[in-house]
mmCIF file of C-alpha atoms and ligand atoms in Angstrom:
data_model
loop_
_atom_site.group_PDB
_atom_site.id
_atom_site.type_symbol
_atom_site.label_atom_id
_atom_site.label_comp_id
_atom_site.label_asym_id
_atom_site.label_seq_id
_atom_site.Cartn_x
_atom_site.Cartn_y
_atom_site.Cartn_z
ATOM 1 C CA MET A 1 -0.009 0.112 -0.141
ATOM 2 C CA THR A 2 1.405 3.403 -0.925
ATOM 3 C CA LEU A 3 1.040 6.005 1.643
ATOM 4 C CA GLN A 4 -0.775 9.325 -0.182
ATOM 5 C CA ALA A 5 1.054 12.218 1.124
ATOM 6 C CA ASN A 6 -0.559 15.274 2.470
ATOM 7 C CA PRO A 7 -1.062 18.584 0.153
ATOM 8 C CA THR A 8 1.631 20.795 1.136
ATOM 9 C CA VAL A 9 0.689 24.413 1.407
ATOM 10 C CA THR A 10 3.579 27.189 1.242
ATOM 11 C CA VAL A 11 3.473 29.740 3.721
ATOM 12 C CA PHE A 12 5.501 32.914 4.814
ATOM 13 C CA GLU A 13 8.505 31.769 6.641
ATOM 14 C CA ARG A 14 8.053 34.587 9.004
ATOM 15 C CA SER A 15 4.555 36.275 8.469
ATOM 16 C CA PRO A 16 4.621 40.173 8.629
ATOM 17 C CA ASP A 17 1.377 40.050 10.443
ATOM 18 C CA GLU A 18 2.861 38.722 13.445
ATOM 19 C CA GLY A 19 0.489 35.511 13.851
ATOM 20 C CA ARG A 20 -2.615 37.276 13.385
ATOM 21 C CA GLY A 21 -3.582 34.905 10.305
ATOM 22 C CA LEU A 22 -4.026 37.778 7.738
ATOM 23 C CA ALA A 23 -1.921 35.936 5.327
ATOM 24 C CA ARG A 24 -3.625 34.341 2.606
ATOM 25 C CA ASP A 25 -2.200 30.886 3.549
ATOM 26 C CA MET A 26 -4.749 31.139 6.225
ATOM 27 C CA ARG A 27 -7.990 30.621 3.750
ATOM 28 C CA VAL A 28 -5.965 27.694 2.497
ATOM 29 C CA ARG A 29 -5.224 26.086 6.130
ATOM 30 C CA TRP A 30 -9.231 26.797 7.161
ATOM 31 C CA ALA A 31 -10.366 25.026 4.070
ATOM 32 C CA LEU A 32 -8.313 22.197 4.774
ATOM 33 C CA GLU A 33 -9.689 21.881 8.512
ATOM 34 C CA GLU A 34 -13.188 22.460 7.155
ATOM 35 C CA VAL A 35 -12.755 19.243 5.275
ATOM 36 C CA GLY A 36 -10.918 17.771 7.622
ATOM 37 C CA GLN A 37 -7.994 16.737 5.250
ATOM 38 C CA PRO A 38 -4.500 17.547 6.604
ATOM 39 C CA TYR A 39 -1.607 19.045 5.284
ATOM 40 C CA ASP A 40 2.030 19.904 5.597
ATOM 41 C CA VAL A 41 3.234 23.477 5.389
ATOM 42 C CA ARG A 42 6.635 24.575 3.708
ATOM 43 C CA PRO A 43 8.067 27.885 4.687
ATOM 44 C CA VAL A 44 9.513 30.118 2.044
ATOM 45 C CA SER A 45 11.389 33.292 2.752
ATOM 46 C CA PHE A 46 11.144 36.393 1.215
ATOM 47 C CA ALA A 47 14.147 35.976 -0.852
ATOM 48 C CA ALA A 48 13.393 32.535 -1.725
ATOM 49 C CA MET A 49 9.723 33.559 -2.896
ATOM 50 C CA LYS A 50 11.829 35.481 -6.055
ATOM 51 C CA GLU A 51 14.082 32.835 -6.465
ATOM 52 C CA PRO A 52 13.265 30.466 -9.772
ATOM 53 C CA ALA A 53 12.721 27.056 -7.644
ATOM 54 C CA HIS A 54 9.691 29.067 -6.075
ATOM 55 C CA ARG A 55 8.417 31.117 -9.196
ATOM 56 C CA ALA A 56 7.834 27.516 -11.078
ATOM 57 C CA LEU A 57 5.524 27.060 -8.215
ATOM 58 C CA HIS A 58 4.415 30.555 -8.362
ATOM 59 C CA PRO A 59 4.530 32.825 -11.145
ATOM 60 C CA PHE A 60 4.408 35.792 -9.369
ATOM 61 C CA GLY A 61 6.646 34.926 -6.624
ATOM 62 C CA GLN A 62 4.171 34.739 -3.976
ATOM 63 C CA ILE A 63 2.763 32.538 -1.205
ATOM 64 C CA PRO A 64 0.617 30.364 -0.693
ATOM 65 C CA THR A 65 1.115 27.667 -3.057
ATOM 66 C CA PHE A 66 -0.613 24.093 -2.800
ATOM 67 C CA VAL A 67 0.662 21.185 -4.071
ATOM 68 C CA ASP A 68 -1.328 17.688 -4.074
ATOM 69 C CA GLY A 69 0.555 14.882 -5.973
ATOM 70 C CA ASP A 70 1.327 16.279 -9.660
ATOM 71 C CA LEU A 71 -1.052 19.165 -8.922
ATOM 72 C CA SER A 72 0.482 22.588 -8.325
ATOM 73 C CA LEU A 73 -1.750 25.694 -7.560
ATOM 74 C CA PHE A 74 -1.100 29.264 -6.898
ATOM 75 C CA GLU A 75 -4.123 31.427 -6.517
ATOM 76 C CA THR A 76 -6.320 31.132 -3.283
ATOM 77 C CA GLY A 77 -9.396 31.292 -5.424
ATOM 78 C CA ALA A 78 -8.447 28.363 -7.202
ATOM 79 C CA ILE A 79 -6.953 26.109 -4.396
ATOM 80 C CA VAL A 80 -9.935 26.862 -1.849
ATOM 81 C CA LEU A 81 -12.259 25.632 -5.108
ATOM 82 C CA HIS A 82 -10.139 22.844 -5.533
ATOM 83 C CA ILE A 83 -10.369 21.532 -1.993
ATOM 84 C CA ALA A 84 -14.044 22.067 -1.731
ATOM 85 C CA SER A 85 -14.574 20.569 -4.991
ATOM 86 C CA HIS A 86 -12.527 17.277 -3.745
ATOM 87 C CA HIS A 87 -14.260 16.992 -0.352
ATOM 88 C CA GLU A 88 -17.744 17.348 1.154
ATOM 89 C CA GLY A 89 -18.867 20.372 3.446
ATOM 90 C CA LEU A 90 -18.035 23.579 1.568
ATOM 91 C CA LEU A 91 -20.070 23.494 -1.510
ATOM 92 C CA PRO A 92 -23.676 22.836 -1.642
ATOM 93 C CA LEU A 93 -24.854 19.213 -3.382
ATOM 94 C CA ASP A 94 -27.822 21.504 -5.256
ATOM 95 C CA ALA A 95 -26.322 22.742 -8.195
ATOM 96 C CA ASP A 96 -27.900 26.104 -8.283
ATOM 97 C CA ALA A 97 -26.623 26.781 -4.314
ATOM 98 C CA HIS A 98 -23.204 25.237 -5.689
ATOM 99 C CA ALA A 99 -22.641 27.950 -8.435
ATOM 100 C CA ARG A 100 -23.932 30.935 -5.780
ATOM 101 C CA ALA A 101 -21.475 29.656 -3.268
ATOM 102 C CA ILE A 102 -18.999 29.955 -6.148
ATOM 103 C CA ASN A 103 -20.203 33.449 -7.235
ATOM 104 C CA TRP A 104 -19.579 34.394 -3.572
ATOM 105 C CA MET A 105 -16.184 33.226 -3.630
ATOM 106 C CA PHE A 106 -15.248 35.176 -6.866
ATOM 107 C CA ALA A 107 -17.452 38.297 -5.289
ATOM 108 C CA ALA A 108 -15.329 38.093 -2.456
ATOM 109 C CA LEU A 109 -11.854 37.922 -4.578
ATOM 110 C CA GLY A 110 -12.885 40.215 -7.394
ATOM 111 C CA THR A 111 -15.215 42.925 -5.941
ATOM 112 C CA ILE A 112 -14.485 42.925 -2.053
ATOM 113 C CA GLU A 113 -10.584 42.133 -1.912
ATOM 114 C CA PRO A 114 -9.268 44.749 -4.273
ATOM 115 C CA THR A 115 -10.379 47.542 -2.423
ATOM 116 C CA ILE A 116 -9.162 46.125 0.581
ATOM 117 C CA VAL A 117 -5.756 45.537 -0.775
ATOM 118 C CA ASP A 118 -5.920 49.215 -2.303
ATOM 119 C CA ARG A 119 -6.296 50.300 1.265
ATOM 120 C CA GLU A 120 -3.068 48.483 2.595
ATOM 121 C CA VAL A 121 -1.434 49.711 -0.782
ATOM 122 C CA VAL A 122 -1.830 52.941 0.602
ATOM 123 C CA LEU A 123 -0.643 52.680 4.155
ATOM 124 C CA TYR A 124 2.411 50.668 3.289
ATOM 125 C CA LEU A 125 3.557 52.441 0.213
ATOM 126 C CA GLU A 126 2.013 55.856 -0.284
ATOM 127 C CA ARG A 127 2.520 57.125 3.314
ATOM 128 C CA SER A 128 5.045 59.919 2.322
ATOM 129 C CA GLU A 129 2.902 61.416 -0.575
ATOM 130 C CA SER A 130 1.217 64.730 0.057
ATOM 131 C CA TRP A 131 -1.896 63.590 -1.269
ATOM 132 C CA PHE A 132 -1.950 60.273 1.431
ATOM 133 C CA GLU A 133 -4.546 61.696 3.740
ATOM 134 C CA GLN A 134 -6.588 62.435 0.592
ATOM 135 C CA ARG A 135 -6.456 58.821 -1.255
ATOM 136 C CA LEU A 136 -6.577 56.951 2.305
ATOM 137 C CA ARG A 137 -10.146 58.570 2.750
ATOM 138 C CA THR A 138 -11.218 58.217 -0.842
ATOM 139 C CA VAL A 139 -10.245 54.412 -0.606
ATOM 140 C CA GLU A 140 -11.721 53.945 2.741
ATOM 141 C CA ASP A 141 -15.078 55.411 1.551
ATOM 142 C CA ARG A 142 -14.978 52.702 -1.740
ATOM 143 C CA ILE A 143 -14.533 49.793 1.215
ATOM 144 C CA ARG A 144 -17.540 51.260 3.258
ATOM 145 C CA GLY A 145 -19.324 51.216 -0.030
ATOM 146 C CA ARG A 146 -18.447 47.356 -0.326
ATOM 147 C CA LEU A 147 -19.410 46.760 3.230
ATOM 148 C CA ASN A 148 -22.546 48.558 3.015
ATOM 149 C CA ASP A 149 -23.920 46.867 0.058
ATOM 150 C CA LEU A 150 -22.421 43.182 1.604
ATOM 151 C CA SER A 151 -24.179 43.883 4.964
ATOM 152 C CA ARG A 152 -27.712 44.688 2.958
ATOM 153 C CA ARG A 153 -27.601 41.462 1.150
ATOM 154 C CA LEU A 154 -26.532 39.432 4.627
ATOM 155 C CA GLY A 155 -29.448 41.039 6.192
ATOM 156 C CA ASP A 156 -30.287 38.848 9.233
ATOM 157 C CA ALA A 157 -28.973 35.649 7.880
ATOM 158 C CA ASP A 158 -26.074 33.806 9.646
ATOM 159 C CA TRP A 159 -24.220 33.292 6.044
ATOM 160 C CA LEU A 160 -24.768 34.366 2.485
ATOM 161 C CA ASP A 161 -26.801 31.797 1.270
ATOM 162 C CA GLY A 162 -28.144 29.300 3.548
ATOM 163 C CA ALA A 163 -25.461 27.016 4.942
ATOM 164 C CA PHE A 164 -21.809 28.346 5.670
ATOM 165 C CA SER A 165 -19.864 27.963 2.167
ATOM 166 C CA ALA A 166 -16.769 28.462 0.498
ATOM 167 C CA GLY A 167 -18.519 31.599 -0.456
ATOM 168 C CA ASP A 168 -18.899 32.619 3.496
ATOM 169 C CA LEU A 169 -14.858 31.356 4.177
ATOM 170 C CA MET A 170 -13.506 33.326 1.341
ATOM 171 C CA THR A 171 -15.539 36.266 1.889
ATOM 172 C CA VAL A 172 -14.979 36.262 5.687
ATOM 173 C CA ASP A 173 -11.019 35.780 5.110
ATOM 174 C CA VAL A 174 -10.931 38.803 2.960
ATOM 175 C CA LEU A 175 -13.274 40.589 5.298
ATOM 176 C CA ARG A 176 -10.549 39.608 8.235
ATOM 177 C CA ARG A 177 -7.754 41.836 6.481
ATOM 178 C CA LEU A 178 -9.627 45.021 7.511
ATOM 179 C CA ASP A 179 -8.207 44.021 11.376
ATOM 180 C CA GLY A 180 -7.309 47.243 13.237
ATOM 181 C CA SER A 181 -8.758 49.375 10.676
ATOM 182 C CA GLY A 182 -12.060 50.006 12.729
ATOM 183 C CA LEU A 183 -14.001 49.838 9.489
ATOM 184 C CA LEU A 184 -15.679 46.528 9.827
ATOM 185 C CA GLU A 185 -16.793 47.723 13.743
ATOM 186 C CA GLU A 186 -18.964 50.337 11.547
ATOM 187 C CA TYR A 187 -21.163 47.586 10.364
ATOM 188 C CA PRO A 188 -22.082 45.405 13.275
ATOM 189 C CA SER A 189 -23.992 42.881 11.021
ATOM 190 C CA LEU A 190 -20.711 42.112 9.491
ATOM 191 C CA TYR A 191 -18.744 42.447 12.420
ATOM 192 C CA ALA A 192 -21.076 39.485 13.788
ATOM 193 C CA TYR A 193 -20.631 37.649 10.821
ATOM 194 C CA VAL A 194 -16.773 37.472 10.872
ATOM 195 C CA ALA A 195 -17.088 36.640 14.715
ATOM 196 C CA ARG A 196 -19.234 33.825 13.585
ATOM 197 C CA ALA A 197 -16.988 32.160 11.302
ATOM 198 C CA GLU A 198 -14.354 32.915 13.163
ATOM 199 C CA ALA A 199 -15.796 30.702 16.221
ATOM 200 C CA ARG A 200 -15.980 27.616 13.822
ATOM 201 C CA PRO A 201 -13.997 25.100 15.354
ATOM 202 C CA ALA A 202 -12.083 24.939 11.838
ATOM 203 C CA PHE A 203 -11.298 28.171 11.826
ATOM 204 C CA ASN A 204 -9.565 27.910 15.545
ATOM 205 C CA ARG A 205 -7.569 25.188 14.362
ATOM 206 C CA ALA A 206 -6.289 26.768 11.314
ATOM 207 C CA PHE A 207 -5.797 30.051 13.141
ATOM 208 C CA ASP A 208 -3.669 28.243 16.089
ATOM 209 C CA ALA A 209 -1.627 26.458 13.558
ATOM 210 C CA GLN A 210 -0.624 29.312 12.031
ATOM 211 C CA ARG A 211 0.015 30.850 15.171
ATOM 212 C CA ALA A 212 2.062 28.213 16.326
ATOM 213 C CA PHE A 213 3.970 28.157 13.426
ATOM 214 C CA PHE A 214 4.840 31.924 13.566
ATOM 215 C CA ASN A 215 5.826 31.651 17.555
ATOM 216 C CA ALA A 216 8.009 28.616 16.595
ATOM 217 C CA ALA A 217 9.730 30.767 13.962
ATOM 218 C CA GLY A 218 10.581 33.512 15.923
ATOM 219 C CA ALA A 219 11.797 31.280 18.849
ATOM 220 C CA MET A 220 14.425 29.927 15.958
HETATM 221 N N1 LIG B 301 -4.288 36.784 -5.519
HETATM 222 C C1 LIG B 301 -3.261 36.038 -4.763
HETATM 223 C C2 LIG B 301 -2.481 36.961 -4.034
HETATM 224 C C3 LIG B 301 -1.454 36.173 -3.329
HETATM 225 C C4 LIG B 301 -0.847 37.360 -2.136
HETATM 226 O O1 LIG B 301 -0.587 38.428 -2.495
HETATM 227 N N2 LIG B 301 0.374 36.692 -1.385
HETATM 228 C C5 LIG B 301 1.145 37.617 -0.677
HETATM 229 C C6 LIG B 301 1.071 37.127 0.683
HETATM 230 S S1 LIG B 301 -0.922 37.063 1.530
HETATM 231 C C7 LIG B 301 2.506 37.682 -0.879
HETATM 232 O O2 LIG B 301 2.991 36.572 -1.192
HETATM 233 N N3 LIG B 301 2.954 38.789 -0.669
HETATM 234 C C8 LIG B 301 4.536 39.259 -0.866
HETATM 235 C C9 LIG B 301 4.897 39.632 -2.190
HETATM 236 O O3 LIG B 301 3.708 39.472 -3.038
HETATM 237 O O4 LIG B 301 5.916 39.851 -2.539
HETATM 238 C C10 LIG B 301 -4.101 34.825 -3.853
HETATM 239 O O5 LIG B 301 -5.157 34.933 -3.901
HETATM 240 O O6 LIG B 301 -3.244 33.814 -3.952
#
């Protein structure tokens, strides 16, 4: 009998978020925990991420990557969709509900995340510009627009479309990147939505694993 190796996820050797679980390996770890698939992690330094060996896995020199046997993937949307498609639990069986859950994954990555990443770019790369304050306000108002629309759609529901799905997982992971901004707190229903997802045992296992990894890397 051949023993099937676990899938391997690449992660920051030392995450700049200091264990807050904001790097994008978190959504992959979380999806794997939700479906009960054990996995291995392989740390990559910032320098190694830009080397040819890593670029063979990730053309843009980033993390995470996901290697499962002969399959190698490098976009978190594709990785989470792959995990959800090969295990039960993250995508509804009903065909239309299945399509809508994937719809929410795309919305998280294509419509919500870019506005949040814009804010990170302003904060980390444009702070010394004369127009910094003005641009930050503009970008934050754009985020508020997305949060307003999302909270209107969520309404009083626990999850975006029936049971918790990969669409919620991706949306919550994207919203978590607002940690510390104060923006999410302006939308109590979304704040509660994120807290509800963060209370899931699978989220906690993923979070604790990345935190333990960060702590161990710091101790070396
Ligand atoms: N669209 C990609 C984004 C990947 C990404 O931005 N990864 C970040 C970590 S969260 C990274 O590697 N940053 C370092 C860099 O770009 O040099 C995905 O969702 O997988």
